Amino acid sequence: MPSIRKRVAVAGAAAVALTTTIAMTTAHAVTPPRAGAAGSAAAPADPTYTAAEVLAGVKKNSTAANQVNTKPHINTMTRAMNVNVYQVASGVYAYTSSMAIDDDGSDPDPDPDHQGDTTWHDSNGKALAAHHVPFYVLGDDCWDRKTPCPHFFYKEHGMSGRQFALMFYNGKVIGSIFGDTQTANNQTTSDNDSRELGEASVKAAQLLGIPSSGTTGGVDNGVTVVMFSGPSWVVNGTNANLNANAQALVQKALDTLGAAMAGTNPPPSGTLFEAESGTLSAGGTFDSNHTGFTGTGFANPANAVGAYVDIPVTADTAGTRTLTFRYSDGTTAARPATISVNGTSHGTVNFPTTANWDTWANVSITVPLKAGANTIRIAGNSAVGDANIDSVTVSP
Ligand code: GCU
């Protein structure tokens, strides 16, 4: 385990490829859903989230209920003990703090704390180059020596070296990677600075327009780092291309997090049948004017008591199955519906409200199916009819 603050020392290569940062705009561009091949489950709709939208969602989800740490972290620049880490979506962790500049000692005004190595290395085993790779710094252990750690400790949250993060500052967003760890300088035990949050490499500062001098650069606050855990978010590459590889993930990360925070819950595993393959009672329509559906659209049954959508499903063998309905109800009242299988009612399922008509949720009921073709009817119990119905998934 590294016990001293580690920094990188590389020969002073000066050429730095410019990377375009993604400007934060307010419009929510939505590309049309991709059409699926006839008869097969189509790809989900493909919304594109802007940096401004995602940052707004991150701030909104940075609530006490989502706080990971129970003791505050230290702002690296100001030393204030007021930095918290929030789980803003499943496996995604965010904090807002300073940016202290981590450089490699090759500047005329080097970071006084720089060391000769970084905790994490590039894919060739070389120390990360602070002037080439945008990276952020986390504590290298749990200051309290407790499990679970009262602070955010990366090892407890599915994170390791080169873990991707979005970094937001002053209208810009960049991709960055977990590059280095820190404790107090020149200590054999880390009883101080592993609680710090708010340091990043020269390259990260440059990309975000933050003064990047190792001695006089940095900002005291306002840098939001949103870390994506799990092996699929580890960025590979060398000092020559890690920056480009991180920037290439920015839109995917914005879209993944944007969809997760919007509550566009995916259907569960099982065999999915699209509502738009079914039939509607009088007055209903198959629509695609709200985002986030699977296939080519969703059923919008009429606003009337008993209005229904019939969805054909198949089962290999007769038996009890769980049906999961993916639906949306952007009003302020739930829309209960009677569920029938092949003409026999199996009771009422409640379809609670969702945040809006672009937000999808799942509700389930267990019913008997016969082998072969079955018809599932969802019939609204109130004058407003059914929720919008995207699909039904049949459990194995
Ligand atoms: C809105 C919404 C529809 C929905 C309808 C309803 O018009 O856009 O998708 O089906 O309300 O109340 O059922």
Tab-separated table of C-alpha atoms and ligand atoms in Angstrom:
chain	number	residue	atom	x	y	z
A	1	MET	CA	0.000	0.000	0.000
A	2	PRO	CA	1.432	3.394	-0.873
A	3	SER	CA	2.184	5.287	2.294
A	4	ILE	CA	3.485	8.530	0.898
A	5	ARG	CA	2.012	10.988	-1.481
A	6	LYS	CA	3.084	9.945	-4.917
A	7	ARG	CA	3.581	12.160	-7.899
A	8	VAL	CA	4.888	11.620	-11.331
A	9	ALA	CA	8.207	12.653	-12.775
A	10	VAL	CA	8.518	12.478	-16.529
A	11	ALA	CA	10.843	14.169	-18.939
A	12	GLY	CA	9.402	17.512	-19.883
A	13	ALA	CA	7.705	16.639	-23.123
A	14	ALA	CA	5.872	19.765	-24.141
A	15	ALA	CA	3.644	18.808	-27.033
A	16	VAL	CA	0.145	18.362	-25.754
A	17	ALA	CA	-2.698	17.412	-28.027
A	18	LEU	CA	-5.608	19.759	-27.658
A	19	THR	CA	-8.817	18.095	-26.736
A	20	THR	CA	-12.179	19.599	-27.405
A	21	THR	CA	-14.261	19.959	-24.315
A	22	ILE	CA	-17.970	19.519	-24.652
A	23	ALA	CA	-19.774	22.799	-24.214
A	24	MET	CA	-22.666	22.756	-21.816
A	25	THR	CA	-25.863	23.741	-23.529
A	26	THR	CA	-29.348	23.631	-22.185
A	27	ALA	CA	-31.221	21.956	-25.009
A	28	HIS	CA	-31.960	18.279	-24.579
A	29	ALA	CA	-31.301	16.824	-27.989
A	30	VAL	CA	-33.098	13.566	-28.532
A	31	THR	CA	-32.323	11.416	-31.506
A	32	PRO	CA	-35.261	9.435	-32.853
A	33	PRO	CA	-35.545	5.866	-31.641
A	34	ARG	CA	-33.776	3.367	-33.853
A	35	ALA	CA	-36.213	1.191	-35.742
A	36	GLY	CA	-35.929	-2.479	-34.895
A	37	ALA	CA	-35.991	-5.323	-37.366
A	38	ALA	CA	-39.548	-6.481	-37.967
A	39	GLY	CA	-40.663	-9.033	-35.438
A	40	SER	CA	-37.707	-8.662	-33.122
A	41	ALA	CA	-37.203	-6.650	-29.980
A	42	ALA	CA	-35.838	-3.314	-31.172
A	43	ALA	CA	-33.064	-1.292	-29.648
A	44	PRO	CA	-34.132	1.206	-26.993
A	45	ALA	CA	-34.605	4.851	-27.783
A	46	ASP	CA	-31.360	6.764	-27.767
A	47	PRO	CA	-31.575	10.038	-25.893
A	48	THR	CA	-28.561	12.317	-25.810
A	49	TYR	CA	-27.942	14.160	-22.573
A	50	THR	CA	-26.071	17.432	-22.325
A	51	ALA	CA	-23.462	18.195	-19.697
A	52	ALA	CA	-25.737	20.849	-18.185
A	53	GLU	CA	-28.591	18.386	-17.782
A	54	VAL	CA	-26.388	15.749	-16.207
A	55	LEU	CA	-24.716	18.209	-13.837
A	56	ALA	CA	-28.156	19.456	-12.772
A	57	GLY	CA	-29.185	15.860	-12.071
A	58	VAL	CA	-25.996	15.225	-10.106
A	59	LYS	CA	-26.669	18.303	-7.942
A	60	LYS	CA	-30.287	17.266	-7.453
A	61	ASN	CA	-29.243	13.777	-6.354
A	62	SER	CA	-26.522	15.062	-4.010
A	63	THR	CA	-28.846	14.747	-1.039
A	64	ALA	CA	-28.306	13.665	2.558
A	65	ALA	CA	-30.067	10.395	1.754
A	66	ASN	CA	-27.490	9.645	-0.962
A	67	GLN	CA	-24.403	10.668	1.043
A	68	VAL	CA	-21.797	7.894	1.186
A	69	ASN	CA	-19.427	9.324	3.799
A	70	THR	CA	-20.452	9.757	7.417
A	71	LYS	CA	-17.473	12.000	8.275
A	72	PRO	CA	-16.577	14.973	6.059
A	73	HIS	CA	-13.662	15.027	3.660
A	74	ILE	CA	-11.128	17.864	3.489
A	75	ASN	CA	-11.048	20.364	0.617
A	76	THR	CA	-7.448	20.046	-0.584
A	77	MET	CA	-7.031	23.763	-1.315
A	78	THR	CA	-8.930	25.452	1.517
A	79	ARG	CA	-8.547	22.654	4.096
A	80	ALA	CA	-12.206	23.117	5.037
A	81	MET	CA	-13.774	19.871	6.257
A	82	ASN	CA	-16.898	20.229	4.189
A	83	VAL	CA	-16.651	17.898	1.200
A	84	ASN	CA	-19.078	14.992	0.836
A	85	VAL	CA	-19.459	12.176	-1.676
A	86	TYR	CA	-22.889	11.222	-2.976
A	87	GLN	CA	-24.093	8.165	-4.840
A	88	VAL	CA	-26.022	9.932	-7.597
A	89	ALA	CA	-26.976	6.737	-9.462
A	90	SER	CA	-26.203	3.082	-8.991
A	91	GLY	CA	-22.389	2.799	-8.834
A	92	VAL	CA	-21.800	6.493	-9.675
A	93	TYR	CA	-20.241	8.772	-7.019
A	94	ALA	CA	-19.906	12.547	-7.073
A	95	TYR	CA	-18.177	15.237	-5.049
A	96	THR	CA	-17.587	18.946	-5.512
A	97	SER	CA	-14.390	20.452	-4.200
A	98	SER	CA	-11.261	22.356	-5.163
A	99	MET	CA	-8.696	21.564	-7.771
A	100	ALA	CA	-5.169	21.584	-6.418
A	101	ILE	CA	-2.655	21.073	-9.217
A	102	ASP	CA	-0.654	17.879	-9.347
A	103	ASP	CA	2.313	18.163	-11.697
A	104	ASP	CA	5.435	16.185	-12.402
A	105	GLY	CA	8.174	18.523	-11.249
A	106	SER	CA	9.188	19.511	-14.777
A	107	ASP	CA	7.568	22.955	-14.633
A	108	PRO	CA	9.423	26.123	-13.753
A	109	ASP	CA	7.019	26.285	-10.801
A	110	PRO	CA	6.532	22.671	-9.845
A	111	ASP	CA	3.974	21.374	-7.412
A	112	PRO	CA	6.055	21.327	-4.219
A	113	ASP	CA	4.587	17.959	-3.261
A	114	HIS	CA	5.333	16.137	-6.490
A	115	GLN	CA	6.814	12.675	-6.298
A	116	GLY	CA	8.501	10.418	-8.762
A	117	ASP	CA	5.665	8.028	-9.413
A	118	THR	CA	1.900	7.762	-9.580
A	119	THR	CA	-0.021	5.056	-7.755
A	120	TRP	CA	-1.627	3.935	-11.009
A	121	HIS	CA	0.225	3.443	-14.254
A	122	ASP	CA	-0.601	3.497	-17.931
A	123	SER	CA	-1.194	0.255	-19.828
A	124	ASN	CA	2.558	-0.011	-20.464
A	125	GLY	CA	3.342	0.196	-16.751
A	126	LYS	CA	4.633	3.777	-16.966
A	127	ALA	CA	3.866	6.423	-14.351
A	128	LEU	CA	1.010	8.647	-15.503
A	129	ALA	CA	2.185	11.868	-17.117
A	130	ALA	CA	0.491	14.789	-15.377
A	131	HIS	CA	0.883	17.046	-18.437
A	132	HIS	CA	-0.701	14.534	-20.787
A	133	VAL	CA	-3.304	12.630	-18.812
A	134	PRO	CA	-6.225	14.274	-17.000
A	135	PHE	CA	-6.374	12.445	-13.696
A	136	TYR	CA	-7.904	12.917	-10.271
A	137	VAL	CA	-6.528	11.977	-6.856
A	138	LEU	CA	-8.225	10.088	-3.998
A	139	GLY	CA	-7.158	9.037	-0.517
A	140	ASP	CA	-5.135	5.858	-0.487
A	141	ASP	CA	-6.652	4.230	2.570
A	142	CYS	CA	-9.323	4.604	5.218
A	143	TRP	CA	-8.137	7.252	7.660
A	144	ASP	CA	-10.172	5.751	10.519
A	145	ARG	CA	-9.035	2.194	9.810
A	146	LYS	CA	-12.646	1.024	9.910
A	147	THR	CA	-14.833	-1.073	7.680
A	148	PRO	CA	-17.037	0.298	6.329
A	149	CYS	CA	-14.959	3.425	6.131
A	150	PRO	CA	-16.616	6.598	7.509
A	151	HIS	CA	-15.163	8.364	4.475
A	152	PHE	CA	-15.507	7.523	0.820
A	153	PHE	CA	-12.821	4.880	0.288
A	154	TYR	CA	-12.555	3.844	-3.345
A	155	LYS	CA	-11.821	0.168	-2.585
A	156	GLU	CA	-15.221	-0.196	-0.959
A	157	HIS	CA	-17.007	1.070	-4.056
A	158	GLY	CA	-15.820	-1.068	-6.953
A	159	MET	CA	-13.116	1.372	-8.020
A	160	SER	CA	-9.509	0.874	-9.008
A	161	GLY	CA	-6.799	2.555	-11.060
A	162	ARG	CA	-7.778	4.499	-14.216
A	163	GLN	CA	-11.450	4.499	-13.220
A	164	PHE	CA	-13.307	6.954	-15.454
A	165	ALA	CA	-14.818	10.182	-14.108
A	166	LEU	CA	-16.603	13.142	-15.619
A	167	MET	CA	-15.146	16.413	-14.370
A	168	PHE	CA	-17.301	19.548	-14.556
A	169	TYR	CA	-16.159	23.127	-14.081
A	170	ASN	CA	-17.445	26.478	-15.225
A	171	GLY	CA	-19.531	25.332	-18.176
A	172	LYS	CA	-17.185	22.584	-19.330
A	173	VAL	CA	-17.002	18.837	-18.921
A	174	ILE	CA	-14.054	16.512	-19.556
A	175	GLY	CA	-13.264	12.851	-19.074
A	176	SER	CA	-10.575	11.975	-16.536
A	177	ILE	CA	-9.192	8.901	-14.812
A	178	PHE	CA	-8.268	7.916	-11.262
A	179	GLY	CA	-4.508	8.408	-11.448
A	180	ASP	CA	-2.997	8.882	-8.055
A	181	THR	CA	-3.595	8.546	-4.331
A	182	GLN	CA	-2.457	10.610	-1.432
A	183	THR	CA	-1.756	10.728	2.233
A	184	ALA	CA	0.310	13.286	4.070
A	185	ASN	CA	3.666	13.830	2.452
A	186	ASN	CA	6.598	11.831	3.791
A	187	GLN	CA	4.610	9.954	6.382
A	188	THR	CA	4.940	6.278	6.968
A	189	THR	CA	1.395	6.071	8.226
A	190	SER	CA	-1.323	7.966	6.506
A	191	ASP	CA	-3.027	9.718	9.370
A	192	ASN	CA	-3.830	12.914	7.619
A	193	ASP	CA	-4.430	13.627	4.001
A	194	SER	CA	-6.206	10.506	2.847
A	195	ARG	CA	-9.356	12.435	3.758
A	196	GLU	CA	-8.550	15.110	1.168
A	197	LEU	CA	-10.610	15.478	-1.969
A	198	GLY	CA	-9.838	18.086	-4.600
A	199	GLU	CA	-6.635	17.492	-6.510
A	200	ALA	CA	-6.072	16.716	-10.183
A	201	SER	CA	-3.355	16.750	-12.798
A	202	VAL	CA	-2.093	19.737	-14.765
A	203	LYS	CA	-3.771	18.311	-17.847
A	204	ALA	CA	-7.184	18.208	-16.190
A	205	ALA	CA	-6.771	21.850	-15.140
A	206	GLN	CA	-5.742	22.910	-18.643
A	207	LEU	CA	-8.718	21.180	-20.252
A	208	LEU	CA	-11.105	22.869	-17.832
A	209	GLY	CA	-9.530	26.328	-18.137
A	210	ILE	CA	-8.209	26.316	-14.573
A	211	PRO	CA	-4.827	28.025	-13.895
A	212	SER	CA	-2.417	25.096	-13.981
A	213	SER	CA	0.704	26.324	-12.214
A	214	GLY	CA	1.904	23.865	-9.593
A	215	THR	CA	2.470	26.668	-7.087
A	216	THR	CA	-0.089	29.366	-7.888
A	217	GLY	CA	-2.691	27.486	-9.935
A	218	GLY	CA	-5.864	25.682	-9.022
A	219	VAL	CA	-9.257	26.815	-7.776
A	220	ASP	CA	-10.713	26.680	-4.293
A	221	ASN	CA	-14.046	25.169	-5.222
A	222	GLY	CA	-16.627	24.365	-7.875
A	223	VAL	CA	-15.012	21.332	-9.530
A	224	THR	CA	-17.454	18.413	-9.619
A	225	VAL	CA	-15.972	14.953	-10.124
A	226	VAL	CA	-18.409	12.146	-10.995
A	227	MET	CA	-16.774	8.722	-10.743
A	228	PHE	CA	-18.090	5.648	-12.568
A	229	SER	CA	-17.287	2.400	-10.749
A	230	GLY	CA	-16.903	-1.107	-12.133
A	231	PRO	CA	-14.464	-2.765	-14.523
A	232	SER	CA	-16.242	-1.568	-17.656
A	233	TRP	CA	-15.357	2.048	-16.758
A	234	VAL	CA	-11.610	1.447	-16.401
A	235	VAL	CA	-9.820	3.371	-19.167
A	236	ASN	CA	-6.911	1.660	-20.872
A	237	GLY	CA	-4.162	3.316	-22.864
A	238	THR	CA	-0.738	4.859	-22.738
A	239	ASN	CA	0.400	8.314	-21.745
A	240	ALA	CA	0.110	9.190	-25.441
A	241	ASN	CA	-3.561	8.279	-25.825
A	242	LEU	CA	-5.178	8.028	-22.377
A	243	ASN	CA	-6.466	11.586	-22.692
A	244	ALA	CA	-8.142	10.864	-26.038
A	245	ASN	CA	-9.513	7.581	-24.706
A	246	ALA	CA	-11.016	9.334	-21.691
A	247	GLN	CA	-12.594	12.107	-23.805
A	248	ALA	CA	-14.076	9.441	-26.114
A	249	LEU	CA	-16.137	8.169	-23.168
A	250	VAL	CA	-17.646	11.514	-22.169
A	251	GLN	CA	-20.875	11.329	-24.178
A	252	LYS	CA	-21.439	7.673	-23.285
A	253	ALA	CA	-21.022	8.566	-19.614
A	254	LEU	CA	-23.389	11.547	-19.901
A	255	ASP	CA	-25.995	9.363	-21.594
A	256	THR	CA	-25.615	6.451	-19.167
A	257	LEU	CA	-25.878	8.678	-16.121
A	258	GLY	CA	-28.573	10.880	-17.632
A	259	ALA	CA	-30.775	7.867	-18.359
A	260	ALA	CA	-30.144	6.357	-14.924
A	261	MET	CA	-30.999	9.602	-13.136
A	262	ALA	CA	-34.096	10.130	-15.300
A	263	GLY	CA	-35.447	6.839	-14.046
A	264	THR	CA	-35.629	5.233	-17.466
A	265	ASN	CA	-35.402	1.845	-15.811
A	266	PRO	CA	-34.765	-0.949	-18.266
A	267	PRO	CA	-37.073	-3.944	-18.442
A	268	PRO	CA	-35.961	-6.965	-16.370
A	269	SER	CA	-34.419	-10.055	-17.925
A	270	GLY	CA	-36.848	-12.534	-19.476
A	271	THR	CA	-38.655	-12.569	-22.810
A	272	LEU	CA	-39.808	-9.120	-23.796
A	273	PHE	CA	-42.971	-8.501	-25.815
A	274	GLU	CA	-43.601	-5.002	-27.089
A	275	ALA	CA	-46.960	-3.410	-26.406
A	276	GLU	CA	-46.946	-2.066	-29.960
A	277	SER	CA	-47.228	-5.652	-31.229
A	278	GLY	CA	-50.677	-5.801	-29.612
A	279	THR	CA	-54.130	-4.355	-30.230
A	280	LEU	CA	-55.983	-1.496	-28.569
A	281	SER	CA	-59.599	-0.901	-27.664
A	282	ALA	CA	-61.343	1.980	-29.436
A	283	GLY	CA	-59.640	5.348	-29.103
A	284	GLY	CA	-56.195	4.046	-28.177
A	285	THR	CA	-53.041	4.809	-30.184
A	286	PHE	CA	-49.510	3.515	-30.463
A	287	ASP	CA	-47.295	6.527	-29.847
A	288	SER	CA	-43.618	7.464	-29.817
A	289	ASN	CA	-43.837	11.050	-28.600
A	290	HIS	CA	-42.183	10.348	-25.234
A	291	THR	CA	-38.585	9.153	-24.955
A	292	GLY	CA	-37.062	6.113	-23.309
A	293	PHE	CA	-39.311	3.366	-24.666
A	294	THR	CA	-38.021	0.106	-26.099
A	295	GLY	CA	-38.970	-0.986	-29.606
A	296	THR	CA	-40.724	1.498	-31.839
A	297	GLY	CA	-43.110	3.048	-29.347
A	298	PHE	CA	-45.637	2.346	-26.614
A	299	ALA	CA	-49.366	1.794	-26.156
A	300	ASN	CA	-51.500	4.765	-25.156
A	301	PRO	CA	-54.902	3.211	-24.473
A	302	ALA	CA	-57.937	5.504	-24.486
A	303	ASN	CA	-58.809	7.579	-21.440
A	304	ALA	CA	-61.869	5.556	-20.431
A	305	VAL	CA	-62.863	2.925	-17.875
A	306	GLY	CA	-62.018	-0.484	-19.279
A	307	ALA	CA	-59.866	0.844	-22.136
A	308	TYR	CA	-57.224	-1.790	-22.793
A	309	VAL	CA	-54.219	-3.014	-24.704
A	310	ASP	CA	-53.987	-6.717	-25.552
A	311	ILE	CA	-50.402	-7.962	-25.846
A	312	PRO	CA	-49.695	-11.368	-27.403
A	313	VAL	CA	-47.011	-13.377	-25.575
A	314	THR	CA	-45.780	-16.929	-25.952
A	315	ALA	CA	-44.589	-19.501	-23.443
A	316	ASP	CA	-42.608	-22.655	-24.206
A	317	THR	CA	-44.411	-24.636	-21.549
A	318	ALA	CA	-47.474	-24.124	-19.381
A	319	GLY	CA	-46.764	-22.781	-15.910
A	320	THR	CA	-46.684	-19.852	-13.524
A	321	ARG	CA	-44.796	-16.788	-14.777
A	322	THR	CA	-44.121	-13.307	-13.546
A	323	LEU	CA	-45.269	-10.633	-15.974
A	324	THR	CA	-43.449	-7.309	-15.618
A	325	PHE	CA	-45.055	-4.282	-17.228
A	326	ARG	CA	-42.811	-1.369	-18.160
A	327	TYR	CA	-44.995	1.722	-18.077
A	328	SER	CA	-45.143	5.465	-17.616
A	329	ASP	CA	-47.684	7.644	-15.814
A	330	GLY	CA	-46.706	11.304	-15.878
A	331	THR	CA	-49.804	12.498	-14.031
A	332	THR	CA	-50.275	12.922	-10.287
A	333	ALA	CA	-52.498	9.860	-9.749
A	334	ALA	CA	-51.774	6.144	-10.071
A	335	ARG	CA	-53.629	4.229	-12.802
A	336	PRO	CA	-54.639	0.779	-11.521
A	337	ALA	CA	-55.556	-1.778	-14.162
A	338	THR	CA	-57.101	-5.243	-14.291
A	339	ILE	CA	-54.798	-7.899	-15.748
A	340	SER	CA	-56.404	-10.740	-17.668
A	341	VAL	CA	-54.774	-13.742	-19.305
A	342	ASN	CA	-56.690	-15.375	-22.137
A	343	GLY	CA	-59.900	-13.720	-20.924
A	344	THR	CA	-59.566	-14.614	-17.221
A	345	SER	CA	-58.958	-11.812	-14.730
A	346	HIS	CA	-56.056	-12.230	-12.316
A	347	GLY	CA	-56.676	-9.104	-10.290
A	348	THR	CA	-55.608	-5.493	-10.172
A	349	VAL	CA	-52.088	-4.121	-10.540
A	350	ASN	CA	-51.334	-0.593	-9.432
A	351	PHE	CA	-49.340	1.581	-11.830
A	352	PRO	CA	-47.924	4.359	-9.585
A	353	THR	CA	-46.982	7.745	-10.992
A	354	THR	CA	-43.584	8.356	-12.590
A	355	ALA	CA	-41.702	11.662	-12.648
A	356	ASN	CA	-43.017	12.459	-16.141
A	357	TRP	CA	-44.088	10.692	-19.346
A	358	ASP	CA	-40.431	10.091	-20.336
A	359	THR	CA	-39.764	8.164	-17.136
A	360	TRP	CA	-40.436	4.435	-17.101
A	361	ALA	CA	-40.979	2.058	-14.207
A	362	ASN	CA	-41.767	-1.628	-13.764
A	363	VAL	CA	-44.645	-3.377	-11.955
A	364	SER	CA	-45.273	-7.126	-11.805
A	365	ILE	CA	-47.942	-9.787	-11.319
A	366	THR	CA	-47.653	-13.568	-11.250
A	367	VAL	CA	-50.097	-15.456	-13.490
A	368	PRO	CA	-50.523	-18.880	-15.103
A	369	LEU	CA	-49.698	-19.141	-18.819
A	370	LYS	CA	-50.486	-21.988	-21.200
A	371	ALA	CA	-47.959	-23.404	-23.611
A	372	GLY	CA	-47.882	-21.461	-26.861
A	373	ALA	CA	-49.810	-18.258	-27.558
A	374	ASN	CA	-51.410	-16.235	-24.747
A	375	THR	CA	-53.049	-12.825	-24.667
A	376	ILE	CA	-52.359	-10.422	-21.811
A	377	ARG	CA	-54.975	-7.693	-21.378
A	378	ILE	CA	-54.219	-4.553	-19.345
A	379	ALA	CA	-57.532	-2.728	-18.803
A	380	GLY	CA	-57.687	0.600	-16.957
A	381	ASN	CA	-59.949	0.730	-13.904
A	382	SER	CA	-60.555	4.476	-13.870
A	383	ALA	CA	-61.879	7.135	-16.241
A	384	VAL	CA	-58.323	7.995	-17.368
A	385	GLY	CA	-57.698	4.427	-18.539
A	386	ASP	CA	-54.281	2.812	-18.506
A	387	ALA	CA	-50.832	4.223	-17.974
A	388	ASN	CA	-48.734	4.271	-21.150
A	389	ILE	CA	-47.529	0.676	-21.603
A	390	ASP	CA	-44.125	0.030	-23.160
A	391	SER	CA	-43.748	-3.720	-22.881
A	392	VAL	CA	-44.424	-6.866	-20.903
A	393	THR	CA	-41.567	-9.189	-19.963
A	394	VAL	CA	-42.320	-12.827	-19.194
A	395	SER	CA	-40.065	-14.489	-16.615
A	396	PRO	CA	-38.412	-17.813	-17.594
B	1	GCU	C1	-50.720	12.850	-22.132
B	1	GCU	C2	-49.552	12.017	-22.615
B	1	GCU	C3	-49.989	10.718	-23.191
B	1	GCU	C4	-50.833	9.998	-22.170
B	1	GCU	C5	-52.005	10.851	-21.782
B	1	GCU	C6	-52.883	10.200	-20.710
B	1	GCU	O1	-51.473	13.263	-23.229
B	1	GCU	O2	-48.816	12.749	-23.573
B	1	GCU	O3	-48.888	9.938	-23.602
B	1	GCU	O4	-51.254	8.756	-22.646
B	1	GCU	O5	-51.558	12.081	-21.281
B	1	GCU	O6	-53.260	10.896	-19.773
B	1	GCU	O7	-53.205	9.033	-20.825
